[in-house]
Amino acid sequence: MLSRRGNWISRGRDTQKDRVNGCWYCGKLGHYKAYCHMYSSRMTSAVKATKYYPDNKRRNHGWVRKHDLYCHVAYTAEERDESLEHDQWYFDSGCSRHMTGTQEHLVDFERISADRVTFGDGARGKIKGKGITGGENQPDLENVYLVDGLKANLISISQLCDTGMSVTFTKTECEGC
């Protein structure tokens, strides 16, 4: 025997028992808390609120410098040949900024309080400062970060392009104009 009550269809159950045991959340009959639309929508909005505002406080909106929006990432190999010279520089298309681990490569060095850099293996290195490269066998680069723990000297392709330079990769070489 089928009986219809609202949007719910019962197949011979004891409908008197269902009336007594309604939803514990909204108090309405015909459904339980697990199937309550009011409970479901409130839980969904609570999850969204904690996802976007974890401490349940609205954030103040303000201006942020473009420089602070960069996520500094350096993708380097886990192992490298120790016979390589420390003066060599590598073009890195995954590197967000020019970086070195050797302060001697930098002229006009200034200490800055900045975030950390995430390496390709997931390890992190602290940015100690920035400067300009100079000297013999060094490329002429500005805004080069000194990163603690960085083993290679990296030239950022994106930073070269930001200065108006055009960088072209072929099968055997990297060419900058």
Coordinates of C-alpha atoms in Angstrom, one line a residue:
M1 CA 0.0 0.0 0.0
L2 CA 1.4 3.4 -1.0
S3 CA 0.5 6.5 0.8
R4 CA 1.6 10.0 -0.1
R5 CA 2.3 12.8 2.4
G6 CA 3.9 16.0 1.0
N7 CA 6.9 15.1 -1.2
W8 CA 7.4 11.8 0.5
I9 CA 6.0 8.4 -0.5
S10 CA 5.6 5.7 2.1
R11 CA 5.5 1.9 1.3
G12 CA 3.4 0.5 4.1
R13 CA 5.6 1.8 6.9
D14 CA 4.2 2.9 10.2
T15 CA 3.4 6.5 9.3
Q16 CA 2.5 7.3 12.9
K17 CA 6.1 6.5 14.0
D18 CA 7.4 8.8 11.3
R19 CA 5.3 11.7 12.5
V20 CA 6.6 11.3 16.0
N21 CA 10.2 11.0 14.9
G22 CA 10.6 14.0 12.6
C23 CA 13.7 16.0 11.9
W24 CA 15.6 16.9 15.0
Y25 CA 17.1 20.0 13.3
C26 CA 14.1 21.9 11.9
G27 CA 11.4 20.1 13.8
K28 CA 9.4 19.2 10.6
L29 CA 7.9 15.8 10.0
G30 CA 8.6 13.5 7.1
H31 CA 12.4 13.5 7.0
Y32 CA 15.3 13.1 9.3
K33 CA 18.2 15.4 10.0
A34 CA 20.5 13.6 7.5
Y35 CA 18.0 14.6 4.7
C36 CA 17.1 18.0 6.0
H37 CA 17.4 20.8 3.4
M38 CA 17.8 23.5 6.1
Y39 CA 20.6 21.6 7.8
S40 CA 22.3 20.8 4.5
S41 CA 22.3 24.5 3.3
R42 CA 23.5 25.7 6.7
M43 CA 26.4 23.2 6.8
T44 CA 27.3 24.1 3.2
S45 CA 27.5 27.8 4.0
A46 CA 29.5 27.1 7.2
V47 CA 32.1 25.1 5.1
K48 CA 32.3 27.9 2.6
A49 CA 32.8 30.5 5.4
T50 CA 35.7 28.5 7.0
K51 CA 37.2 27.8 3.6
Y52 CA 37.5 31.5 2.6
Y53 CA 37.8 33.0 6.1
P54 CA 39.4 30.4 8.3
D55 CA 39.2 32.5 11.5
N56 CA 35.7 33.7 10.6
K57 CA 36.8 37.3 10.3
R58 CA 36.4 39.3 7.2
R59 CA 39.7 40.4 5.7
N60 CA 40.4 44.1 5.1
H61 CA 41.0 44.7 1.4
G62 CA 43.9 46.9 0.4
W63 CA 46.5 47.5 -2.2
V64 CA 49.4 45.0 -2.6
R65 CA 52.6 45.7 -4.5
K66 CA 53.0 43.7 -7.7
H67 CA 56.4 42.5 -6.3
D68 CA 54.7 40.9 -3.3
L69 CA 52.3 38.8 -5.5
Y70 CA 55.0 36.6 -6.9
C71 CA 55.5 33.1 -5.6
H72 CA 59.2 32.7 -5.6
V73 CA 60.0 29.2 -6.9
A74 CA 63.3 27.7 -8.0
Y75 CA 63.2 24.3 -9.7
T76 CA 66.6 22.8 -9.5
A77 CA 67.8 19.2 -9.8
E78 CA 68.3 17.3 -6.6
E79 CA 71.7 16.2 -7.5
R80 CA 74.3 18.1 -9.4
D81 CA 77.9 17.5 -10.5
E82 CA 80.2 18.9 -7.8
S83 CA 82.9 19.5 -10.5
L84 CA 80.9 22.4 -11.9
E85 CA 82.2 25.8 -11.1
H86 CA 80.3 28.1 -8.7
D87 CA 80.6 30.9 -11.3
Q88 CA 78.4 29.2 -13.9
W89 CA 74.8 30.5 -14.3
Y90 CA 71.9 28.5 -15.6
F91 CA 68.8 29.7 -17.5
D92 CA 65.8 28.5 -15.6
S93 CA 62.3 28.9 -17.1
G94 CA 60.7 27.8 -13.8
C95 CA 62.5 30.2 -11.6
S96 CA 60.5 33.3 -10.7
R97 CA 63.5 35.6 -10.0
H98 CA 67.3 35.7 -10.6
M99 CA 68.9 33.9 -7.6
T100 CA 72.3 32.9 -6.3
G101 CA 73.6 31.2 -3.2
T102 CA 76.9 33.1 -3.2
Q103 CA 77.1 36.6 -1.8
E104 CA 80.4 37.2 -3.6
H105 CA 78.6 37.3 -6.9
L106 CA 76.6 40.4 -5.8
V107 CA 77.7 44.0 -5.9
D108 CA 75.6 46.7 -4.2
F109 CA 74.1 44.1 -1.8
E110 CA 71.3 45.1 0.5
R111 CA 69.7 43.0 3.1
I112 CA 65.9 42.6 2.8
S113 CA 63.3 41.0 4.9
A114 CA 61.5 38.8 2.5
D115 CA 59.8 35.4 2.4
R116 CA 61.3 32.1 1.5
V117 CA 61.9 30.4 -1.8
T118 CA 60.6 26.9 -2.5
F119 CA 63.0 24.7 -4.4
G120 CA 62.0 22.0 -6.9
D121 CA 62.3 19.2 -4.3
G122 CA 60.0 21.0 -1.9
A123 CA 62.7 22.3 0.5
R124 CA 62.7 26.0 1.3
G125 CA 65.5 28.6 1.5
K126 CA 65.4 32.0 3.1
I127 CA 65.9 35.1 1.0
K128 CA 68.7 37.1 2.7
G129 CA 69.0 40.1 0.4
K130 CA 69.3 41.3 -3.2
G131 CA 71.9 43.0 -5.3
I132 CA 73.4 43.4 -8.8
T133 CA 75.8 40.9 -10.3
G134 CA 79.2 42.2 -11.4
G135 CA 82.7 41.2 -12.0
E136 CA 84.5 39.0 -14.4
N137 CA 82.6 36.1 -16.0
Q138 CA 79.4 37.3 -14.5
P139 CA 76.2 38.2 -16.4
D140 CA 74.9 41.8 -15.9
L141 CA 71.7 41.2 -13.9
E142 CA 69.7 43.4 -11.5
N143 CA 67.5 42.4 -8.6
V144 CA 69.3 39.1 -8.0
Y145 CA 68.2 37.4 -4.7
L146 CA 70.7 35.8 -2.4
V147 CA 69.0 32.6 -1.2
D148 CA 70.3 30.6 1.7
G149 CA 70.9 27.0 0.7
L150 CA 70.8 27.5 -3.1
K151 CA 73.5 25.5 -4.8
A152 CA 73.2 26.9 -8.4
N153 CA 73.1 30.4 -9.9
L154 CA 69.8 30.8 -11.7
I155 CA 68.8 33.3 -14.4
S156 CA 65.0 33.7 -14.5
I157 CA 63.6 33.7 -18.0
S158 CA 60.4 35.4 -16.8
Q159 CA 62.4 38.2 -15.2
L160 CA 64.4 38.7 -18.4
C161 CA 61.1 39.0 -20.3
D162 CA 59.8 41.5 -17.7
T163 CA 62.6 43.8 -18.6
G164 CA 61.6 43.7 -22.3
M165 CA 64.1 41.1 -23.4
S166 CA 63.0 38.4 -25.9
V167 CA 64.2 34.9 -25.0
T168 CA 64.1 32.1 -27.6
F169 CA 64.8 28.4 -27.0
T170 CA 65.8 26.1 -29.7
K171 CA 66.8 22.4 -29.5
T172 CA 70.4 23.2 -28.7
E173 CA 70.6 26.7 -27.4
C174 CA 68.9 29.6 -25.6
E175 CA 69.1 33.0 -27.3
G176 CA 68.3 36.3 -25.7
C177 CA 67.9 39.6 -27.6

